[in-house]
PDB file of C-alpha atoms in Angstrom:
ATOM      1  CA  MET A 120      22.542  96.885  54.459  1.00  0.00           C
ATOM      2  CA  GLY A 121      23.870  99.706  55.356  1.00  0.00           C
ATOM      3  CA  VAL A 122      26.990 101.485  56.314  1.00  0.00           C
ATOM      4  CA  THR A 123      27.538 101.925  60.015  1.00  0.00           C
ATOM      5  CA  TYR A 124      29.253 105.045  61.170  1.00  0.00           C
ATOM      6  CA  LYS A 125      30.842 105.242  64.628  1.00  0.00           C
ATOM      7  CA  TYR A 126      31.766 108.714  66.115  1.00  0.00           C
ATOM      8  CA  PHE A 127      34.945 108.784  68.321  1.00  0.00           C
ATOM      9  CA  GLY A 128      37.546 110.509  69.940  1.00  0.00           C
ATOM     10  CA  ALA A 129      41.799 110.482  70.044  1.00  0.00           C
ATOM     11  CA  PRO A 130      43.807 112.143  70.520  1.00  0.00           C
ATOM     12  CA  ASP A 131      45.708 111.892  66.927  1.00  0.00           C
ATOM     13  CA  GLY A 132      45.549 110.224  64.090  1.00  0.00           C
ATOM     14  CA  ALA A 133      48.159 107.267  64.615  1.00  0.00           C
ATOM     15  CA  THR A 134      45.966 106.692  67.440  1.00  0.00           C
ATOM     16  CA  ALA A 135      42.519 106.724  65.442  1.00  0.00           C
ATOM     17  CA  ALA A 136      43.617 104.361  62.603  1.00  0.00           C
ATOM     18  CA  ARG A 137      44.612 101.510  65.471  1.00  0.00           C
ATOM     19  CA  VAL A 138      40.943 102.399  66.621  1.00  0.00           C
ATOM     20  CA  PRO A 139      39.345  99.048  64.531  1.00  0.00           C
ATOM     21  CA  ILE A 140      41.637  97.079  65.529  1.00  0.00           C
ATOM     22  CA  SER A 141      41.561  97.120  68.963  1.00  0.00           C
ATOM     23  CA  MET A 142      38.543  99.038  70.269  1.00  0.00           C
ATOM     24  CA  ARG A 143      39.168  99.866  73.697  1.00  0.00           C
ATOM     25  CA  PRO A 144      37.921 102.584  74.695  1.00  0.00           C
ATOM     26  CA  GLU A 145      40.580 102.750  77.700  1.00  0.00           C
ATOM     27  CA  GLU A 146      42.993 103.413  75.307  1.00  0.00           C
ATOM     28  CA  LEU A 147      41.016 106.806  73.676  1.00  0.00           C
ATOM     29  CA  GLY A 148      41.030 107.585  77.323  1.00  0.00           C
ATOM     30  CA  GLY A 149      37.605 107.864  77.112  1.00  0.00           C
ATOM     31  CA  ASP A 150      33.742 106.069  76.301  1.00  0.00           C
ATOM     32  CA  GLU A 151      33.332 106.320  72.826  1.00  0.00           C
ATOM     33  CA  LEU A 152      33.374 102.978  71.979  1.00  0.00           C
ATOM     34  CA  GLY A 153      31.679 101.835  75.270  1.00  0.00           C
ATOM     35  CA  MET A 154      28.235 101.050  75.584  1.00  0.00           C
ATOM     36  CA  ASN A 155      27.782 104.927  75.603  1.00  0.00           C
ATOM     37  CA  GLY A 156      29.701 105.476  71.637  1.00  0.00           C
ATOM     38  CA  MET A 157      27.812 107.177  68.996  1.00  0.00           C
ATOM     39  CA  PHE A 158      27.047 104.976  66.400  1.00  0.00           C
ATOM     40  CA  THR A 159      24.503 106.725  63.831  1.00  0.00           C
ATOM     41  CA  LYS A 160      23.028 106.136  60.085  1.00  0.00           C
ATOM     42  CA  ILE A 161      23.901 109.457  59.443  1.00  0.00           C
ATOM     43  CA  LYS A 162      27.260 109.804  57.346  1.00  0.00           C
ATOM     44  CA  PRO A 163      30.262 112.299  58.675  1.00  0.00           C
ATOM     45  CA  GLU A 164      29.423 115.352  55.927  1.00  0.00           C
ATOM     46  CA  THR A 165      25.879 115.423  56.899  1.00  0.00           C
ATOM     47  CA  MET A 166      27.201 115.986  60.752  1.00  0.00           C
ATOM     48  CA  ALA A 167      29.710 118.656  59.306  1.00  0.00           C
ATOM     49  CA  ALA A 168      26.860 119.966  56.823  1.00  0.00           C
ATOM     50  CA  MET A 169      24.185 120.496  59.296  1.00  0.00           C
ATOM     51  CA  VAL A 170      26.617 122.032  62.707  1.00  0.00           C
ATOM     52  CA  LEU A 171      28.091 124.324  60.372  1.00  0.00           C
ATOM     53  CA  THR A 172      25.931 125.118  58.252  1.00  0.00           C
ATOM     54  CA  GLY A 173      22.748 124.622  60.363  1.00  0.00           C
ATOM     55  CA  ILE A 174      24.750 126.786  63.499  1.00  0.00           C
ATOM     56  CA  GLU A 175      27.277 128.562  62.192  1.00  0.00           C
ATOM     57  CA  GLY A 176      26.235 129.461  58.799  1.00  0.00           C
ATOM     58  CA  VAL A 177      28.473 128.768  56.530  1.00  0.00           C
ATOM     59  CA  PRO A 178      28.157 127.956  53.287  1.00  0.00           C
ATOM     60  CA  LEU A 179      27.206 124.526  52.109  1.00  0.00           C
ATOM     61  CA  HIS A 180      29.631 124.867  49.457  1.00  0.00           C
ATOM     62  CA  ARG A 181      32.500 125.407  52.780  1.00  0.00           C
ATOM     63  CA  VAL A 182      31.484 123.124  55.163  1.00  0.00           C
ATOM     64  CA  PRO A 183      35.818 122.522  55.048  1.00  0.00           C
ATOM     65  CA  PRO A 184      36.500 118.090  53.633  1.00  0.00           C
ATOM     66  CA  LEU A 185      36.820 115.187  56.286  1.00  0.00           C
ATOM     67  CA  GLU A 186      40.051 114.278  56.308  1.00  0.00           C
ATOM     68  CA  LEU A 187      40.404 110.287  55.219  1.00  0.00           C
ATOM     69  CA  VAL A 188      42.973 108.808  58.611  1.00  0.00           C
ATOM     70  CA  VAL A 189      42.756 104.973  56.788  1.00  0.00           C
ATOM     71  CA  LEU A 190      41.582 103.133  54.113  1.00  0.00           C
ATOM     72  CA  HIS A 191      40.880  99.739  54.131  1.00  0.00           C
ATOM     73  CA  PRO A 192      38.569  96.683  52.030  1.00  0.00           C
ATOM     74  CA  ASP A 193      36.968  96.614  55.339  1.00  0.00           C
ATOM     75  CA  TYR A 194      36.604 100.097  56.901  1.00  0.00           C
ATOM     76  CA  ALA A 195      37.517 103.383  56.703  1.00  0.00           C
ATOM     77  CA  VAL A 196      38.161 105.614  59.437  1.00  0.00           C
ATOM     78  CA  VAL A 197      38.179 110.179  58.875  1.00  0.00           C
ATOM     79  CA  LYS A 198      38.354 113.338  60.346  1.00  0.00           C
ATOM     80  CA  LEU A 199      35.593 115.637  61.680  1.00  0.00           C
ATOM     81  CA  PRO A 200      37.069 119.552  61.630  1.00  0.00           C
ATOM     82  CA  MET A 201      37.020 120.410  65.013  1.00  0.00           C
ATOM     83  CA  THR A 202      34.888 123.510  63.973  1.00  0.00           C
ATOM     84  CA  VAL A 203      32.723 120.645  63.533  1.00  0.00           C
ATOM     85  CA  VAL A 204      31.921 119.944  66.947  1.00  0.00           C
ATOM     86  CA  ASP A 205      34.199 123.207  69.038  1.00  0.00           C
ATOM     87  CA  PRO A 206      30.547 125.416  68.162  1.00  0.00           C
ATOM     88  CA  LEU A 207      28.548 123.194  70.383  1.00  0.00           C
ATOM     89  CA  ARG A 208      29.956 123.112  72.711  1.00  0.00           C
ATOM     90  CA  GLY A 209      29.176 127.512  73.438  1.00  0.00           C
ATOM     91  CA  ILE A 210      25.339 127.919  72.935  1.00  0.00           C
ATOM     92  CA  GLY A 211      21.898 127.251  74.428  1.00  0.00           C
ATOM     93  CA  GLU A 212      18.638 125.474  74.286  1.00  0.00           C
ATOM     94  CA  GLU A 213      17.799 128.073  71.537  1.00  0.00           C
ATOM     95  CA  ALA A 214      20.075 127.698  69.360  1.00  0.00           C
ATOM     96  CA  VAL A 215      20.024 123.744  68.769  1.00  0.00           C
ATOM     97  CA  GLY A 216      16.288 124.450  69.044  1.00  0.00           C
ATOM     98  CA  ALA A 217      16.677 127.247  65.594  1.00  0.00           C
ATOM     99  CA  ALA A 218      19.314 124.420  64.287  1.00  0.00           C
ATOM    100  CA  ALA A 219      17.100 121.131  64.836  1.00  0.00           C
ATOM    101  CA  PHE A 220      14.710 123.509  62.739  1.00  0.00           C
ATOM    102  CA  ILE A 221      17.053 124.262  60.247  1.00  0.00           C
ATOM    103  CA  TRP A 222      17.937 121.051  59.460  1.00  0.00           C
ATOM    104  CA  SER A 223      14.748 119.583  59.578  1.00  0.00           C
ATOM    105  CA  THR A 224      14.079 121.343  56.751  1.00  0.00           C
ATOM    106  CA  VAL A 225      16.739 120.175  54.456  1.00  0.00           C
ATOM    107  CA  PRO A 226      15.483 117.122  52.290  1.00  0.00           C
ATOM    108  CA  ASP A 227      18.142 114.335  52.522  1.00  0.00           C
ATOM    109  CA  ARG A 228      16.880 111.152  50.593  1.00  0.00           C
ATOM    110  CA  GLY A 229      14.495 110.038  53.071  1.00  0.00           C
ATOM    111  CA  GLY A 230      12.914 112.920  52.791  1.00  0.00           C
ATOM    112  CA  PRO A 231      12.796 115.755  55.629  1.00  0.00           C
ATOM    113  CA  ARG A 232      13.495 114.665  59.496  1.00  0.00           C
ATOM    114  CA  ASP A 233      11.740 115.476  61.778  1.00  0.00           C
ATOM    115  CA  ALA A 234      12.570 118.524  64.144  1.00  0.00           C
ATOM    116  CA  PHE A 235      12.191 117.082  67.032  1.00  0.00           C
ATOM    117  CA  ASN A 236      15.103 114.134  66.145  1.00  0.00           C
ATOM    118  CA  VAL A 237      17.120 116.157  64.462  1.00  0.00           C
ATOM    119  CA  TYR A 238      17.533 118.612  67.733  1.00  0.00           C
ATOM    120  CA  GLN A 239      17.940 114.994  70.384  1.00  0.00           C
ATOM    121  CA  LEU A 240      20.223 114.327  67.478  1.00  0.00           C
ATOM    122  CA  LEU A 241      22.046 118.330  67.967  1.00  0.00           C
ATOM    123  CA  HIS A 242      22.410 116.575  71.804  1.00  0.00           C
ATOM    124  CA  GLU A 243      23.774 113.407  71.585  1.00  0.00           C
ATOM    125  CA  TRP A 244      26.232 115.679  69.774  1.00  0.00           C
ATOM    126  CA  GLN A 245      27.095 118.448  72.300  1.00  0.00           C
ATOM    127  CA  ASP A 246      27.622 115.557  75.442  1.00  0.00           C
ATOM    128  CA  PHE A 247      29.568 114.524  72.451  1.00  0.00           C
ATOM    129  CA  SER A 248      31.971 117.710  72.059  1.00  0.00           C
ATOM    130  CA  HIS A 249      32.428 118.515  75.665  1.00  0.00           C
ATOM    131  CA  ARG A 250      33.808 115.041  76.498  1.00  0.00           C
ATOM    132  CA  LEU A 251      36.173 114.801  73.501  1.00  0.00           C
ATOM    133  CA  HIS A 252      37.399 118.921  74.214  1.00  0.00           C
ATOM    134  CA  GLU A 253      37.908 117.813  78.039  1.00  0.00           C
ATOM    135  CA  ALA A 254      39.364 114.954  76.988  1.00  0.00           C
ATOM    136  CA  GLY A 255      42.541 116.867  74.481  1.00  0.00           C
ATOM    137  CA  HIS A 256      40.671 114.665  71.518  1.00  0.00           C
ATOM    138  CA  GLN A 257      39.927 115.152  67.436  1.00  0.00           C
ATOM    139  CA  PRO A 258      36.542 113.831  66.316  1.00  0.00           C
ATOM    140  CA  TYR A 259      37.012 111.143  64.592  1.00  0.00           C
ATOM    141  CA  CYS A 260      34.507 107.993  62.534  1.00  0.00           C
ATOM    142  CA  LEU A 261      34.945 104.502  61.906  1.00  0.00           C
ATOM    143  CA  VAL A 262      32.821 103.466  58.522  1.00  0.00           C
ATOM    144  CA  TRP A 263      32.058 100.319  57.762  1.00  0.00           C
ATOM    145  CA  PRO A 264      30.052  98.246  56.131  1.00  0.00           C
TER     146      PRO A 264
END
């Protein structure tokens, strides 16, 4: 049984902290917790590193830490820095492809990932980045076992 990560946008930490209680997308002003939400098995730390190292060229040891919003026995909510989603809004296909290739060569616990899968994931994140920007929201992640 693994951990599940649900990425969503919220206007502030207080709203994000209520998410596990309500789980109502309309309270967040978007569909991030609805049918088109971003459920994944990829940790927020990994996403941060993937975007910042693969697209921005930030050394791995300079990737900023996540901010803990809520730590509950059943779940946690963390805030991702905007530097993790903002760079995705302004890049084109070539940059997404290059970042996917770079990240596909980084071994994780399951071995290197297929570049095309990483490419698709980065496109999902690009869409997520646009939705966050349009709503004026910050990126958060709900973590639960």
